[in-house]
């Protein structure tokens, strides 16, 4: 069949109502449109084009195991836009043609990014906005505001920096959060709170710095209180995973939150760690961050 009008809009609205932020193949293959089941992801191929469709519907990036850099870490182009590699090295491969058609037709696609074995974070809508046969890759807009940028014409520095910031926020940080919260079983590493809406994925070494990659060993699952304390140098974490509270804060007299939630964790050890030791906080990154904590001026 040819692609029905309104199909992509309906598929993305269905994804918006997913019961969990992450999805698997079984769930996304259950999508139905006007009585026909049309899986949104291909189990074997990275680029999904349903039979009869002219343009690609979705792309997929598989999960990268702990200890390895995910394929998208260095894949932001000089223009700040995300890159996605061709299927193979033939620009005329049918799957590459399908993605090129999505670009020519201005159609949005869905990107399923692996955050655990068989588990994906869906990023949508995404647009194909550039094609580079020499580098065997496409340029993607992962934000509505990036949609009309032209990577082939070059971008001024302000636009490039804005585009890179949006790419990191819309793609890298969302995937990083999913991976970190999964690794810590959806709990704060310090106080064990479980509510996902109260949890953040905190960088140990800041994004954009050497060793600041969005990978689980550079992350901590922290509730919003402990994340803010960590970021504002109220709370430091030693390389041996014990917690240190700044001396002036230890000496404050205030309410029960400060006493129990901040002062009470001084000299304790992180309460939650990933089961996989390769996903534990990286000792060298913790040491780098702890040196900054010790050197920070007292507010």
Short mmCIF file of N, CA, C and O in Angstrom, two decimals, residues 62-150:
data_model
loop_
_atom_site.label_atom_id
_atom_site.label_comp_id
_atom_site.label_asym_id
_atom_site.label_seq_id
_atom_site.Cartn_x
_atom_site.Cartn_y
_atom_site.Cartn_z
N UNK A 62 21.27 0.91 17.80
CA UNK A 62 21.27 -0.15 18.80
C UNK A 62 22.01 0.29 20.06
O UNK A 62 22.82 1.21 20.06
N UNK A 63 21.71 -0.39 21.16
CA UNK A 63 22.33 -0.12 22.45
C UNK A 63 23.82 -0.42 22.41
O UNK A 63 24.25 -1.40 21.81
N UNK A 64 24.59 0.44 23.06
CA UNK A 64 26.03 0.23 23.20
C UNK A 64 26.32 -0.22 24.62
O UNK A 64 25.93 0.44 25.58
N UNK A 65 27.01 -1.34 24.77
CA UNK A 65 27.27 -1.91 26.10
C UNK A 65 28.17 -1.00 26.92
O UNK A 65 28.91 -0.16 26.40
N UNK A 66 28.12 -1.18 28.23
CA UNK A 66 28.93 -0.40 29.16
C UNK A 66 30.40 -0.55 28.82
O UNK A 66 30.87 -1.61 28.42
N UNK A 67 31.14 0.54 28.99
CA UNK A 67 32.56 0.53 28.72
C UNK A 67 32.93 0.96 27.32
O UNK A 67 34.11 1.09 27.00
N UNK A 68 31.91 1.17 26.48
CA UNK A 68 32.15 1.62 25.12
C UNK A 68 31.42 2.93 24.87
O UNK A 68 30.36 3.16 25.45
N UNK A 69 31.99 3.76 24.00
CA UNK A 69 31.32 5.01 23.66
C UNK A 69 30.17 4.74 22.70
O UNK A 69 30.34 4.00 21.73
N UNK A 70 29.00 5.30 22.95
CA UNK A 70 27.90 5.13 22.00
C UNK A 70 28.23 5.79 20.68
O UNK A 70 29.05 6.70 20.60
N UNK A 71 27.62 5.34 19.58
CA UNK A 71 28.00 5.82 18.26
C UNK A 71 27.71 7.28 18.01
O UNK A 71 28.26 7.86 17.09
N UNK A 72 26.86 7.91 18.85
CA UNK A 72 26.49 9.29 18.56
C UNK A 72 27.34 10.31 19.32
O UNK A 72 27.17 11.50 19.16
N UNK A 73 28.29 9.85 20.17
CA UNK A 73 29.04 10.80 21.00
C UNK A 73 29.76 11.84 20.16
O UNK A 73 29.74 13.02 20.44
N UNK A 74 30.43 11.40 19.10
CA UNK A 74 31.21 12.32 18.27
C UNK A 74 30.51 12.61 16.94
O UNK A 74 31.17 12.99 15.98
N UNK A 75 29.20 12.41 16.90
CA UNK A 75 28.51 12.48 15.62
C UNK A 75 27.79 13.80 15.39
O UNK A 75 26.98 13.89 14.49
N UNK A 76 28.07 14.81 16.20
CA UNK A 76 27.53 16.14 15.89
C UNK A 76 28.49 16.80 14.91
O UNK A 76 29.70 16.85 15.14
N UNK A 77 27.95 17.27 13.79
CA UNK A 77 28.78 17.91 12.78
C UNK A 77 29.26 19.28 13.21
O UNK A 77 28.83 19.82 14.24
N UNK A 78 30.15 19.85 12.41
CA UNK A 78 30.66 21.19 12.70
C UNK A 78 29.55 22.24 12.70
O UNK A 78 29.72 23.33 13.24
N UNK A 79 28.41 21.90 12.10
CA UNK A 79 27.29 22.83 12.06
C UNK A 79 26.34 22.67 13.24
O UNK A 79 25.33 23.35 13.34
N UNK A 80 26.65 21.73 14.15
CA UNK A 80 25.80 21.52 15.32
C UNK A 80 24.67 20.55 15.10
O UNK A 80 23.91 20.26 16.03
N UNK A 81 24.53 20.01 13.89
CA UNK A 81 23.46 19.07 13.58
C UNK A 81 23.96 17.63 13.74
O UNK A 81 25.12 17.32 13.47
N UNK A 82 23.05 16.76 14.14
CA UNK A 82 23.37 15.36 14.33
C UNK A 82 23.56 14.66 12.99
O UNK A 82 22.92 14.98 12.00
N UNK A 83 24.46 13.67 12.97
CA UNK A 83 24.68 12.85 11.78
C UNK A 83 24.17 11.43 12.02
O UNK A 83 24.20 10.93 13.15
N UNK A 84 23.74 10.80 10.94
CA UNK A 84 23.31 9.40 10.98
C UNK A 84 23.93 8.70 9.79
O UNK A 84 23.75 9.13 8.65
N UNK A 85 24.66 7.62 10.05
CA UNK A 85 25.40 6.94 9.00
C UNK A 85 24.48 6.19 8.04
O UNK A 85 23.43 5.68 8.42
N UNK A 86 24.91 6.14 6.78
CA UNK A 86 24.23 5.35 5.77
C UNK A 86 24.15 3.87 6.19
O UNK A 86 24.95 3.38 6.98
N UNK A 87 23.23 3.17 5.57
CA UNK A 87 23.25 1.71 5.59
C UNK A 87 24.34 1.29 4.59
O UNK A 87 24.22 1.51 3.39
N UNK A 88 25.43 0.74 5.10
CA UNK A 88 26.52 0.29 4.24
C UNK A 88 27.23 1.46 3.58
O UNK A 88 27.19 2.60 4.05
N UNK A 89 27.87 1.17 2.46
CA UNK A 89 28.66 2.20 1.78
C UNK A 89 28.15 2.51 0.37
O UNK A 89 28.85 3.12 -0.44
N UNK A 90 26.92 2.09 0.10
CA UNK A 90 26.32 2.37 -1.21
C UNK A 90 25.24 3.44 -1.05
O UNK A 90 24.18 3.17 -0.48
N UNK A 91 25.49 4.66 -1.54
CA UNK A 91 24.47 5.71 -1.42
C UNK A 91 23.14 5.33 -2.06
O UNK A 91 22.10 5.90 -1.70
N UNK A 92 23.17 4.38 -3.00
CA UNK A 92 21.95 3.99 -3.69
C UNK A 92 21.29 2.75 -3.10
O UNK A 92 20.38 2.18 -3.72
N UNK A 93 21.73 2.34 -1.93
CA UNK A 93 21.04 1.26 -1.24
C UNK A 93 19.60 1.69 -1.00
O UNK A 93 19.33 2.86 -0.67
N UNK A 94 18.63 0.78 -1.18
CA UNK A 94 17.21 1.16 -1.03
C UNK A 94 16.89 1.86 0.29
O UNK A 94 16.04 2.77 0.32
N UNK A 95 17.54 1.47 1.39
CA UNK A 95 17.25 2.12 2.66
C UNK A 95 17.77 3.56 2.69
O UNK A 95 17.13 4.46 3.26
N UNK A 96 18.93 3.77 2.07
CA UNK A 96 19.46 5.14 1.98
C UNK A 96 18.58 6.00 1.08
O UNK A 96 18.34 7.18 1.36
N UNK A 97 18.09 5.40 0.01
CA UNK A 97 17.17 6.12 -0.87
C UNK A 97 15.90 6.50 -0.11
O UNK A 97 15.36 7.61 -0.26
N UNK A 98 15.42 5.59 0.75
CA UNK A 98 14.20 5.86 1.52
C UNK A 98 14.39 7.05 2.46
O UNK A 98 13.50 7.89 2.61
N UNK A 99 15.58 7.14 3.09
CA UNK A 99 15.84 8.30 3.95
C UNK A 99 15.99 9.57 3.13
O UNK A 99 15.54 10.64 3.52
N UNK A 100 16.61 9.44 1.97
CA UNK A 100 16.76 10.60 1.08
C UNK A 100 15.39 11.09 0.62
O UNK A 100 15.15 12.30 0.51
N UNK A 101 14.48 10.16 0.39
CA UNK A 101 13.13 10.55 -0.01
C UNK A 101 12.41 11.29 1.12
O UNK A 101 11.65 12.23 0.87
N UNK A 102 12.63 10.85 2.35
CA UNK A 102 12.04 11.55 3.49
C UNK A 102 12.52 12.99 3.53
O UNK A 102 11.76 13.91 3.85
N UNK A 103 13.80 13.19 3.19
CA UNK A 103 14.35 14.55 3.16
C UNK A 103 13.70 15.35 2.04
O UNK A 103 13.24 16.49 2.26
N UNK A 104 13.63 14.78 0.84
CA UNK A 104 13.08 15.50 -0.30
C UNK A 104 11.61 15.86 -0.09
O UNK A 104 11.14 16.91 -0.53
N UNK A 105 10.88 14.98 0.59
CA UNK A 105 9.46 15.19 0.80
C UNK A 105 9.15 15.97 2.08
O UNK A 105 7.99 16.28 2.36
N UNK A 106 10.19 16.28 2.86
CA UNK A 106 9.99 17.04 4.10
C UNK A 106 9.21 16.29 5.16
O UNK A 106 8.53 16.91 5.99
N UNK A 107 9.32 14.95 5.18
CA UNK A 107 8.54 14.15 6.10
C UNK A 107 9.28 13.90 7.41
O UNK A 107 10.49 13.63 7.40
N UNK A 108 8.60 13.97 8.53
CA UNK A 108 9.24 13.66 9.81
C UNK A 108 9.43 12.16 9.97
O UNK A 108 8.66 11.36 9.43
N UNK A 109 10.46 11.78 10.69
CA UNK A 109 10.70 10.37 11.00
C UNK A 109 10.85 10.21 12.51
O UNK A 109 10.90 11.18 13.25
N UNK A 110 10.91 8.96 12.94
CA UNK A 110 11.07 8.60 14.34
C UNK A 110 12.46 7.99 14.51
O UNK A 110 12.89 7.19 13.68
N UNK A 111 13.15 8.36 15.57
CA UNK A 111 14.45 7.76 15.85
C UNK A 111 14.35 6.96 17.15
O UNK A 111 14.06 7.51 18.21
N UNK A 112 14.58 5.64 17.07
CA UNK A 112 14.60 4.77 18.23
C UNK A 112 16.06 4.57 18.63
O UNK A 112 16.83 3.94 17.91
N UNK A 113 16.43 5.11 19.79
CA UNK A 113 17.82 5.06 20.26
C UNK A 113 17.91 4.06 21.40
O UNK A 113 17.22 4.19 22.42
N UNK A 114 18.76 3.05 21.25
CA UNK A 114 18.89 2.02 22.27
C UNK A 114 19.49 2.54 23.55
O UNK A 114 20.54 3.17 23.55
N UNK A 115 18.82 2.27 24.69
CA UNK A 115 19.32 2.69 25.99
C UNK A 115 19.62 1.49 26.90
O UNK A 115 20.22 1.65 27.97
N UNK A 116 19.19 0.31 26.48
CA UNK A 116 19.47 -0.94 27.17
C UNK A 116 19.18 -2.04 26.14
O UNK A 116 18.55 -1.78 25.11
N UNK A 117 19.64 -3.27 26.39
CA UNK A 117 19.34 -4.33 25.43
C UNK A 117 17.84 -4.46 25.18
O UNK A 117 17.06 -4.70 26.09
N UNK A 118 17.42 -4.22 23.95
CA UNK A 118 16.02 -4.34 23.58
C UNK A 118 15.14 -3.19 24.00
O UNK A 118 13.92 -3.24 23.80
N UNK A 119 15.70 -2.14 24.59
CA UNK A 119 14.92 -1.01 25.09
C UNK A 119 15.37 0.27 24.39
O UNK A 119 16.57 0.53 24.26
N UNK A 120 14.39 1.08 23.95
CA UNK A 120 14.69 2.24 23.12
C UNK A 120 14.00 3.49 23.65
O UNK A 120 12.88 3.43 24.16
N UNK A 121 14.69 4.61 23.50
CA UNK A 121 14.11 5.92 23.75
C UNK A 121 13.68 6.48 22.40
O UNK A 121 14.51 6.71 21.52
N UNK A 122 12.38 6.69 22.18
CA UNK A 122 11.95 7.25 20.89
C UNK A 122 12.11 8.76 20.86
O UNK A 122 11.62 9.47 21.74
N UNK A 123 12.82 9.26 19.85
CA UNK A 123 13.02 10.69 19.65
C UNK A 123 12.25 11.08 18.39
O UNK A 123 12.51 10.52 17.31
N UNK A 124 11.31 12.00 18.52
CA UNK A 124 10.49 12.37 17.36
C UNK A 124 9.81 13.70 17.64
O UNK A 124 9.64 14.08 18.81
N UNK A 125 9.42 14.42 16.59
CA UNK A 125 9.78 14.17 15.19
C UNK A 125 11.21 14.60 14.89
O UNK A 125 11.75 15.52 15.52
N UNK A 126 11.82 13.90 13.95
CA UNK A 126 13.16 14.19 13.48
C UNK A 126 13.07 14.36 11.97
O UNK A 126 12.27 13.69 11.31
N UNK A 127 13.87 15.27 11.42
CA UNK A 127 13.86 15.50 9.98
C UNK A 127 15.25 15.27 9.38
O UNK A 127 16.26 15.62 10.02
N UNK A 128 15.29 14.70 8.20
CA UNK A 128 16.54 14.58 7.45
C UNK A 128 16.72 15.89 6.68
O UNK A 128 15.87 16.24 5.86
N UNK A 129 17.81 16.61 6.96
CA UNK A 129 17.98 17.93 6.36
C UNK A 129 19.25 18.05 5.52
O UNK A 129 19.50 19.11 4.94
N UNK A 130 20.03 16.99 5.46
CA UNK A 130 21.24 17.05 4.66
C UNK A 130 21.70 15.67 4.26
O UNK A 130 21.39 14.67 4.93
N UNK A 131 22.42 15.58 3.16
CA UNK A 131 22.89 14.31 2.62
C UNK A 131 24.34 14.49 2.18
O UNK A 131 24.65 15.40 1.40
N UNK A 132 25.23 13.64 2.68
CA UNK A 132 26.66 13.74 2.37
C UNK A 132 27.16 12.39 1.89
O UNK A 132 27.67 11.59 2.68
N UNK A 133 27.04 12.11 0.58
CA UNK A 133 27.47 10.81 0.06
C UNK A 133 28.95 10.52 0.27
O UNK A 133 29.34 9.36 0.43
N UNK A 134 29.78 11.55 0.28
CA UNK A 134 31.21 11.32 0.46
C UNK A 134 31.51 10.79 1.86
O UNK A 134 32.35 9.90 2.04
N UNK A 135 30.83 11.33 2.86
CA UNK A 135 31.01 10.87 4.24
C UNK A 135 30.05 9.74 4.60
O UNK A 135 30.10 9.23 5.73
N UNK A 136 29.18 9.36 3.67
CA UNK A 136 28.22 8.27 3.88
C UNK A 136 27.34 8.54 5.10
O UNK A 136 27.15 7.69 5.96
N UNK A 137 26.74 9.73 5.15
CA UNK A 137 25.91 10.07 6.28
C UNK A 137 24.88 11.15 5.92
O UNK A 137 25.05 11.89 4.95
N UNK A 138 23.83 11.18 6.72
CA UNK A 138 22.79 12.21 6.61
C UNK A 138 22.93 13.17 7.78
O UNK A 138 23.44 12.82 8.84
N UNK A 139 22.45 14.39 7.59
CA UNK A 139 22.33 15.36 8.69
C UNK A 139 20.88 15.37 9.15
O UNK A 139 19.95 15.36 8.33
N UNK A 140 20.69 15.38 10.46
CA UNK A 140 19.35 15.31 11.04
C UNK A 140 19.05 16.55 11.86
O UNK A 140 19.92 17.08 12.56
N UNK A 141 17.82 16.98 11.80
CA UNK A 141 17.30 18.01 12.70
C UNK A 141 16.49 17.29 13.76
O UNK A 141 15.50 16.62 13.44
N UNK A 142 16.91 17.38 15.02
CA UNK A 142 16.19 16.70 16.09
C UNK A 142 15.30 17.66 16.86
O UNK A 142 14.73 17.32 17.89
N UNK A 143 15.14 18.86 16.30
CA UNK A 143 14.34 19.91 16.92
C UNK A 143 13.64 20.68 15.81
O UNK A 143 14.21 20.90 14.74
N UNK A 144 12.41 21.08 16.07
CA UNK A 144 11.63 21.81 15.06
C UNK A 144 12.39 23.05 14.57
O UNK A 144 12.37 23.38 13.39
N UNK A 145 13.08 23.72 15.49
CA UNK A 145 13.80 24.92 15.11
C UNK A 145 14.98 24.69 14.20
O UNK A 145 15.46 25.61 13.54
N UNK A 146 15.50 23.45 14.18
CA UNK A 146 16.63 23.11 13.31
C UNK A 146 16.17 22.72 11.90
O UNK A 146 17.01 22.57 11.01
N UNK A 147 14.91 22.55 11.74
CA UNK A 147 14.38 21.92 10.53
C UNK A 147 14.77 22.63 9.25
O UNK A 147 14.98 21.99 8.21
N UNK A 148 14.88 23.94 9.29
CA UNK A 148 15.12 24.68 8.05
C UNK A 148 16.57 25.18 7.93
O UNK A 148 16.87 26.02 7.10
N UNK A 149 17.46 24.62 8.77
CA UNK A 149 18.88 24.94 8.62
C UNK A 149 19.42 24.19 7.40
O UNK A 149 18.99 23.09 7.09
N UNK A 150 20.39 24.78 6.74
CA UNK A 150 20.99 24.17 5.55
C UNK A 150 22.46 23.88 5.83
O UNK A 150 23.32 24.75 5.70
#
